[in-house]
Amino acid sequence: MDSSAGLQELSWCWQGHTIRYSVFNPDHPNGPLPRRAVLCIHGFGASKGHWRHTLPALGRSIPTYAIDLLGFGASSKPRSCLAGEPLVPGGVRYCFDLWAQLVVDFCREVLGGCDLQLIGNSIGGVVALNAARLLTQQGQPPKQVILLDCAQRELDLKRLAEQPPLARAGRPALMTLVRQRWLVGSLFRLLARPAVVRRVLLRAYPSGQNVDDDLVELLLRPSRDPGAAESFRGFVNLFDDWLAPQLLAAMTIPVRMIWGEADPWEPLQEAQRWQRSFECIQDLQVLSGVGHCPHDEDPARVNPILLRWLELGWDAGPGPNP
């Protein structure tokens, strides 16, 4: 079956910015608002296209959406305004509250407040948890959040005591350096090259599976847009923002996690600690030989787990449309 059949690429205006999103719903591509939906949220430097193997697999059972967060993919890339800097017209402070509010408004305005499950990879997992927090406060909790190698954000100041002495001593200098737009822009241009992207991918995908030209281009294409370095600058300056454990501690809906055992950046041991510490976590599936992006590296193993968990999620207690 052609995986593109039923896939739509659409736009939505949010706070004056263009947000791009995809939906896979082959039965009703132009039909009414869904009664149920799944929303996938990408990680840092990625985009809705990173769910290329996920949307067709899930969308044949339930309308499945993927969104480009502000500053990423084909969405608008406004200027970053850091704490202490004046907020210029059209500028934003990139942070997890901004991205979570984007998701909440998308769920209300585009999805019509339907029954919802959220899936997030890397920083998209933190965004999903924060959006679930806001939706719960508004009386419309999602049925479930599924995390794929959720970002642990070791550079956050709240985790500084865990760092070695040299890293702690050098933190003020690091924080000063990454505020410099010229320096961050130069670093961004250095990283946004095909050979560099491919090397990073081969580390993130230790099996090498699905590291193809399409994936390299998918990640590089947004870097050519005007303002592409702005969200990069905003993110590398998030030294005091939400951490997953803060959000998990207050979560009242089910959370399930998939983790690549060979993830080079997000240690499995921390995820296992989360599972022991937070009652909301219902399951943790560890995939051997897989890295930071299991949904793209090994969709043949991940998609059946997601489909099974989504079925469980619809029975997970009251939502906005019980």
Tab-separated table of C-alpha atoms in Angstrom:
chain	number	residue	atom	x	y	z
A	1	MET	CA	0.000	0.000	0.000
A	2	ASP	CA	1.242	3.495	-0.884
A	3	SER	CA	2.135	5.074	2.455
A	4	SER	CA	1.369	8.535	1.054
A	5	ALA	CA	-2.263	7.673	0.272
A	6	GLY	CA	-4.350	9.496	2.853
A	7	LEU	CA	-1.534	11.822	3.956
A	8	GLN	CA	-2.328	15.544	3.895
A	9	GLU	CA	0.033	18.480	4.478
A	10	LEU	CA	-1.821	21.458	5.951
A	11	SER	CA	-1.256	24.873	7.557
A	12	TRP	CA	-2.713	26.639	10.585
A	13	CYS	CA	-2.184	30.205	11.785
A	14	TRP	CA	-1.183	30.511	15.436
A	15	GLN	CA	-0.477	33.887	17.031
A	16	GLY	CA	0.403	35.296	13.618
A	17	HIS	CA	2.773	32.433	12.770
A	18	THR	CA	2.333	29.691	10.190
A	19	ILE	CA	2.297	26.191	11.673
A	20	ARG	CA	2.551	23.228	9.334
A	21	TYR	CA	1.124	19.840	10.189
A	22	SER	CA	0.368	16.473	8.609
A	23	VAL	CA	-2.589	14.173	9.059
A	24	PHE	CA	-3.016	10.586	7.955
A	25	ASN	CA	-6.674	9.672	7.715
A	26	PRO	CA	-7.325	7.725	4.491
A	27	ASP	CA	-11.015	7.132	5.132
A	28	HIS	CA	-12.028	10.745	5.700
A	29	PRO	CA	-9.277	13.060	4.389
A	30	ASN	CA	-11.679	16.012	4.135
A	31	GLY	CA	-14.293	14.918	6.631
A	32	PRO	CA	-15.563	16.385	9.896
A	33	LEU	CA	-13.465	16.929	12.991
A	34	PRO	CA	-12.268	13.628	14.419
A	35	ARG	CA	-13.895	12.073	17.468
A	36	ARG	CA	-10.527	10.598	18.412
A	37	ALA	CA	-7.009	11.491	17.304
A	38	VAL	CA	-3.324	10.883	17.948
A	39	LEU	CA	-0.825	13.764	17.846
A	40	CYS	CA	2.902	13.098	17.339
A	41	ILE	CA	5.449	15.701	18.493
A	42	HIS	CA	8.976	15.645	17.082
A	43	GLY	CA	12.296	16.145	18.821
A	44	PHE	CA	14.952	18.845	18.586
A	45	GLY	CA	16.102	19.559	15.040
A	46	ALA	CA	13.455	17.267	13.566
A	47	SER	CA	10.008	17.916	12.096
A	48	LYS	CA	6.675	16.282	11.337
A	49	GLY	CA	8.383	14.318	8.559
A	50	HIS	CA	10.340	12.390	11.186
A	51	TRP	CA	7.104	10.431	11.760
A	52	ARG	CA	7.284	9.155	8.156
A	53	HIS	CA	6.996	5.512	9.263
A	54	THR	CA	4.554	6.192	12.111
A	55	LEU	CA	1.688	8.138	10.540
A	56	PRO	CA	0.715	5.518	7.921
A	57	ALA	CA	0.913	2.669	10.443
A	58	LEU	CA	-1.237	4.411	13.063
A	59	GLY	CA	-3.380	6.457	10.702
A	60	ARG	CA	-5.004	3.431	9.140
A	61	SER	CA	-6.644	2.798	12.511
A	62	ILE	CA	-7.139	6.322	13.908
A	63	PRO	CA	-6.629	9.864	12.515
A	64	THR	CA	-2.974	10.591	13.285
A	65	TYR	CA	-1.420	14.047	13.205
A	66	ALA	CA	2.148	15.320	13.345
A	67	ILE	CA	3.001	18.975	13.917
A	68	ASP	CA	6.021	21.152	13.163
A	69	LEU	CA	6.692	23.058	16.381
A	70	LEU	CA	7.303	26.779	16.043
A	71	GLY	CA	10.886	27.296	14.876
A	72	PHE	CA	11.182	23.856	13.262
A	73	GLY	CA	10.338	22.080	10.039
A	74	ALA	CA	8.206	24.144	7.682
A	75	SER	CA	6.648	26.234	10.462
A	76	SER	CA	7.548	29.900	10.987
A	77	LYS	CA	10.931	30.643	12.516
A	78	PRO	CA	10.614	33.916	14.440
A	79	ARG	CA	13.520	35.668	16.117
A	80	SER	CA	14.562	34.352	19.515
A	81	CYS	CA	14.318	36.730	22.463
A	82	LEU	CA	16.130	35.379	25.506
A	83	ALA	CA	15.410	36.287	29.113
A	84	GLY	CA	16.797	39.776	29.717
A	85	GLU	CA	16.528	40.739	26.052
A	86	PRO	CA	13.762	43.060	24.784
A	87	LEU	CA	10.897	41.248	23.085
A	88	VAL	CA	11.109	42.577	19.532
A	89	PRO	CA	7.996	42.664	17.314
A	90	GLY	CA	7.334	39.165	16.051
A	91	GLY	CA	9.954	37.645	18.342
A	92	VAL	CA	9.331	34.834	20.825
A	93	ARG	CA	10.975	33.207	23.802
A	94	TYR	CA	11.445	29.607	22.731
A	95	CYS	CA	10.617	27.405	25.714
A	96	PHE	CA	8.528	24.424	26.763
A	97	ASP	CA	5.605	26.596	27.825
A	98	LEU	CA	5.506	28.200	24.356
A	99	TRP	CA	5.535	24.854	22.552
A	100	ALA	CA	3.062	23.285	24.988
A	101	GLN	CA	0.621	26.178	24.517
A	102	LEU	CA	0.959	25.710	20.770
A	103	VAL	CA	-0.036	22.052	21.172
A	104	VAL	CA	-2.951	22.921	23.482
A	105	ASP	CA	-4.307	25.507	21.038
A	106	PHE	CA	-3.859	23.085	18.137
A	107	CYS	CA	-5.868	20.457	20.001
A	108	ARG	CA	-8.648	22.954	20.649
A	109	GLU	CA	-8.768	24.841	17.353
A	110	VAL	CA	-7.761	22.175	14.819
A	111	LEU	CA	-8.849	18.962	16.522
A	112	GLY	CA	-11.912	20.453	18.181
A	113	GLY	CA	-11.156	19.131	21.657
A	114	CYS	CA	-11.585	15.496	20.657
A	115	ASP	CA	-10.383	12.513	22.666
A	116	LEU	CA	-6.635	12.604	22.284
A	117	GLN	CA	-3.433	10.689	22.850
A	118	LEU	CA	-0.017	12.349	22.652
A	119	ILE	CA	3.233	10.782	21.433
A	120	GLY	CA	6.543	12.623	21.825
A	121	ASN	CA	10.157	11.873	20.957
A	122	SER	CA	13.113	13.525	22.747
A	123	ILE	CA	12.189	17.151	23.601
A	124	GLY	CA	8.819	16.387	22.025
A	125	GLY	CA	8.234	14.146	25.025
A	126	VAL	CA	8.718	17.073	27.410
A	127	VAL	CA	6.399	19.181	25.232
A	128	ALA	CA	3.794	16.396	25.309
A	129	LEU	CA	3.969	16.122	29.113
A	130	ASN	CA	3.700	19.888	29.532
A	131	ALA	CA	0.779	20.079	27.096
A	132	ALA	CA	-0.930	17.262	29.013
A	133	ARG	CA	-0.460	19.290	32.205
A	134	LEU	CA	-2.161	22.330	30.640
A	135	LEU	CA	-4.952	20.277	29.051
A	136	THR	CA	-5.640	18.596	32.391
A	137	GLN	CA	-5.855	21.976	34.101
A	138	GLN	CA	-8.441	22.993	31.495
A	139	GLY	CA	-10.553	19.903	32.114
A	140	GLN	CA	-9.618	18.180	28.859
A	141	PRO	CA	-6.880	15.697	29.788
A	142	PRO	CA	-5.496	13.512	27.034
A	143	LYS	CA	-6.158	9.823	27.449
A	144	GLN	CA	-2.458	8.997	27.576
A	145	VAL	CA	1.062	10.239	26.849
A	146	ILE	CA	3.589	7.951	25.144
A	147	LEU	CA	7.251	8.927	25.421
A	148	LEU	CA	9.973	7.742	23.066
A	149	ASP	CA	13.420	8.397	24.553
A	150	CYS	CA	12.218	11.521	26.333
A	151	ALA	CA	14.829	14.271	26.731
A	152	GLN	CA	16.408	14.307	30.192
A	153	ARG	CA	18.011	17.763	29.789
A	154	GLU	CA	21.162	17.209	31.829
A	155	LEU	CA	22.375	20.788	31.219
A	156	ASP	CA	19.445	22.311	33.083
A	157	LEU	CA	20.578	24.259	36.143
A	158	LYS	CA	18.329	22.128	38.341
A	159	ARG	CA	20.634	19.202	37.508
A	160	LEU	CA	23.884	21.118	37.937
A	161	ALA	CA	24.774	19.335	41.172
A	162	GLU	CA	24.927	16.049	39.206
A	163	GLN	CA	27.640	17.388	36.893
A	164	PRO	CA	31.389	16.912	37.494
A	165	PRO	CA	33.218	19.823	39.209
A	166	LEU	CA	34.806	21.122	35.991
A	167	ALA	CA	31.432	21.280	34.228
A	168	ARG	CA	29.893	23.103	37.182
A	169	ALA	CA	32.725	25.620	37.255
A	170	GLY	CA	32.453	26.269	33.526
A	171	ARG	CA	28.692	26.702	33.418
A	172	PRO	CA	28.626	30.542	33.763
A	173	ALA	CA	31.046	30.905	30.847
A	174	LEU	CA	29.022	28.471	28.734
A	175	MET	CA	25.812	30.373	29.464
A	176	THR	CA	27.438	33.624	28.400
A	177	LEU	CA	28.830	32.164	25.191
A	178	VAL	CA	25.623	30.598	23.893
A	179	ARG	CA	23.754	33.892	24.231
A	180	GLN	CA	25.925	35.317	21.452
A	181	ARG	CA	23.916	35.215	18.242
A	182	TRP	CA	26.997	35.306	16.009
A	183	LEU	CA	28.549	32.333	17.786
A	184	VAL	CA	25.382	30.247	17.782
A	185	GLY	CA	24.776	31.109	14.130
A	186	SER	CA	28.286	29.979	13.196
A	187	LEU	CA	27.830	26.731	15.131
A	188	PHE	CA	24.470	26.141	13.474
A	189	ARG	CA	25.942	26.568	9.989
A	190	LEU	CA	28.769	24.194	10.905
A	191	LEU	CA	26.290	21.526	12.023
A	192	ALA	CA	23.844	21.993	9.139
A	193	ARG	CA	25.952	20.146	6.578
A	194	PRO	CA	25.123	16.767	5.011
A	195	ALA	CA	28.271	15.002	6.227
A	196	VAL	CA	27.829	16.257	9.799
A	197	VAL	CA	24.130	15.389	9.873
A	198	ARG	CA	24.848	11.886	8.613
A	199	ARG	CA	27.517	11.346	11.295
A	200	VAL	CA	25.129	12.476	14.014
A	201	LEU	CA	22.407	10.207	12.642
A	202	LEU	CA	24.701	7.180	12.624
A	203	ARG	CA	25.355	7.831	16.301
A	204	ALA	CA	21.660	8.343	17.074
A	205	TYR	CA	20.712	5.260	15.008
A	206	PRO	CA	23.358	2.726	16.115
A	207	SER	CA	21.974	-0.012	13.852
A	208	GLY	CA	22.294	2.307	10.837
A	209	GLN	CA	18.814	1.261	9.765
A	210	ASN	CA	16.826	3.908	7.854
A	211	VAL	CA	19.693	6.426	7.798
A	212	ASP	CA	19.056	7.301	4.170
A	213	ASP	CA	19.295	10.311	1.877
A	214	ASP	CA	15.636	11.148	2.488
A	215	LEU	CA	16.245	11.434	6.223
A	216	VAL	CA	19.336	13.607	5.775
A	217	GLU	CA	17.432	15.932	3.455
A	218	LEU	CA	14.425	15.952	5.785
A	219	LEU	CA	16.629	17.306	8.580
A	220	LEU	CA	18.629	19.701	6.405
A	221	ARG	CA	15.798	21.301	4.434
A	222	PRO	CA	14.482	23.509	7.293
A	223	SER	CA	18.017	24.700	8.068
A	224	ARG	CA	18.003	26.629	4.766
A	225	ASP	CA	15.018	28.752	5.789
A	226	PRO	CA	15.527	32.349	6.958
A	227	GLY	CA	15.724	32.427	10.737
A	228	ALA	CA	16.458	28.705	11.010
A	229	ALA	CA	19.152	29.277	13.644
A	230	GLU	CA	16.789	31.176	15.951
A	231	SER	CA	15.066	28.179	17.555
A	232	PHE	CA	18.500	26.577	17.913
A	233	ARG	CA	19.657	29.670	19.809
A	234	GLY	CA	16.519	29.628	21.925
A	235	PHE	CA	16.822	25.964	22.816
A	236	VAL	CA	20.518	25.951	23.740
A	237	ASN	CA	19.739	28.753	26.201
A	238	LEU	CA	17.049	26.800	28.075
A	239	PHE	CA	19.028	26.347	31.267
A	240	ASP	CA	16.028	26.641	33.591
A	241	ASP	CA	12.871	25.103	32.173
A	242	TRP	CA	10.665	22.078	32.677
A	243	LEU	CA	12.231	18.700	33.402
A	244	ALA	CA	10.309	15.496	32.756
A	245	PRO	CA	10.361	14.370	36.426
A	246	GLN	CA	8.653	17.621	37.491
A	247	LEU	CA	5.839	16.937	35.058
A	248	LEU	CA	5.611	13.214	35.752
A	249	ALA	CA	5.282	13.840	39.483
A	250	ALA	CA	1.992	15.673	38.931
A	251	MET	CA	0.655	13.529	36.080
A	252	THR	CA	-2.745	11.892	36.680
A	253	ILE	CA	-3.096	10.164	33.317
A	254	PRO	CA	-1.255	7.052	32.086
A	255	VAL	CA	2.237	7.449	30.687
A	256	ARG	CA	4.020	4.705	28.754
A	257	MET	CA	7.591	4.761	27.498
A	258	ILE	CA	9.611	3.181	24.712
A	259	TRP	CA	13.388	3.439	25.065
A	260	GLY	CA	16.279	2.555	22.802
A	261	GLU	CA	18.768	0.644	24.927
A	262	ALA	CA	21.627	2.059	22.851
A	263	ASP	CA	20.514	5.712	23.066
A	264	PRO	CA	23.795	7.681	23.200
A	265	TRP	CA	22.265	10.752	24.861
A	266	GLU	CA	19.371	9.735	27.135
A	267	PRO	CA	20.496	6.982	29.559
A	268	LEU	CA	18.132	4.076	29.994
A	269	GLN	CA	18.971	4.031	33.715
A	270	GLU	CA	17.259	7.387	34.181
A	271	ALA	CA	14.119	6.147	32.431
A	272	GLN	CA	14.117	3.106	34.687
A	273	ARG	CA	14.386	5.422	37.700
A	274	TRP	CA	11.352	7.328	36.419
A	275	GLN	CA	9.424	4.077	36.157
A	276	ARG	CA	10.201	3.236	39.779
A	277	SER	CA	9.426	6.746	41.002
A	278	PHE	CA	6.194	7.806	39.280
A	279	GLU	CA	2.888	5.976	39.584
A	280	CYS	CA	1.609	7.385	36.289
A	281	ILE	CA	4.114	5.293	34.287
A	282	GLN	CA	2.310	2.131	33.249
A	283	ASP	CA	4.968	0.473	31.112
A	284	LEU	CA	8.527	0.771	29.818
A	285	GLN	CA	9.510	-1.150	26.695
A	286	VAL	CA	13.270	-1.335	26.102
A	287	LEU	CA	14.441	-2.065	22.557
A	288	SER	CA	17.891	-3.605	22.210
A	289	GLY	CA	20.223	-2.287	19.538
A	290	VAL	CA	18.133	0.859	18.998
A	291	GLY	CA	19.076	4.465	19.725
A	292	HIS	CA	17.462	7.836	20.275
A	293	CYS	CA	14.712	7.706	17.638
A	294	PRO	CA	13.256	4.188	17.777
A	295	HIS	CA	10.118	5.116	15.803
A	296	ASP	CA	12.256	5.935	12.751
A	297	GLU	CA	15.148	3.538	13.266
A	298	ASP	CA	13.048	0.422	13.878
A	299	PRO	CA	9.372	1.100	13.066
A	300	ALA	CA	8.700	-2.614	12.586
A	301	ARG	CA	9.178	-3.087	16.332
A	302	VAL	CA	7.807	0.243	17.528
A	303	ASN	CA	4.563	0.535	15.564
A	304	PRO	CA	2.950	-2.656	16.943
A	305	ILE	CA	3.712	-1.453	20.478
A	306	LEU	CA	2.178	1.935	19.744
A	307	LEU	CA	-0.946	0.391	18.242
A	308	ARG	CA	-1.401	-1.884	21.245
A	309	TRP	CA	-0.880	0.963	23.711
A	310	LEU	CA	-3.235	3.288	21.847
A	311	GLU	CA	-5.986	0.695	22.193
A	312	LEU	CA	-5.316	0.578	25.928
A	313	GLY	CA	-5.352	4.354	26.052
A	314	TRP	CA	-8.884	4.733	24.785
A	315	ASP	CA	-10.037	2.754	27.832
A	316	ALA	CA	-7.920	4.768	30.284
A	317	GLY	CA	-10.624	6.736	32.066
A	318	PRO	CA	-12.503	9.936	31.364
A	319	GLY	CA	-11.427	12.388	28.701
A	320	PRO	CA	-13.110	15.395	27.124
A	321	ASN	CA	-15.659	13.229	25.352
A	322	PRO	CA	-16.388	10.272	27.671
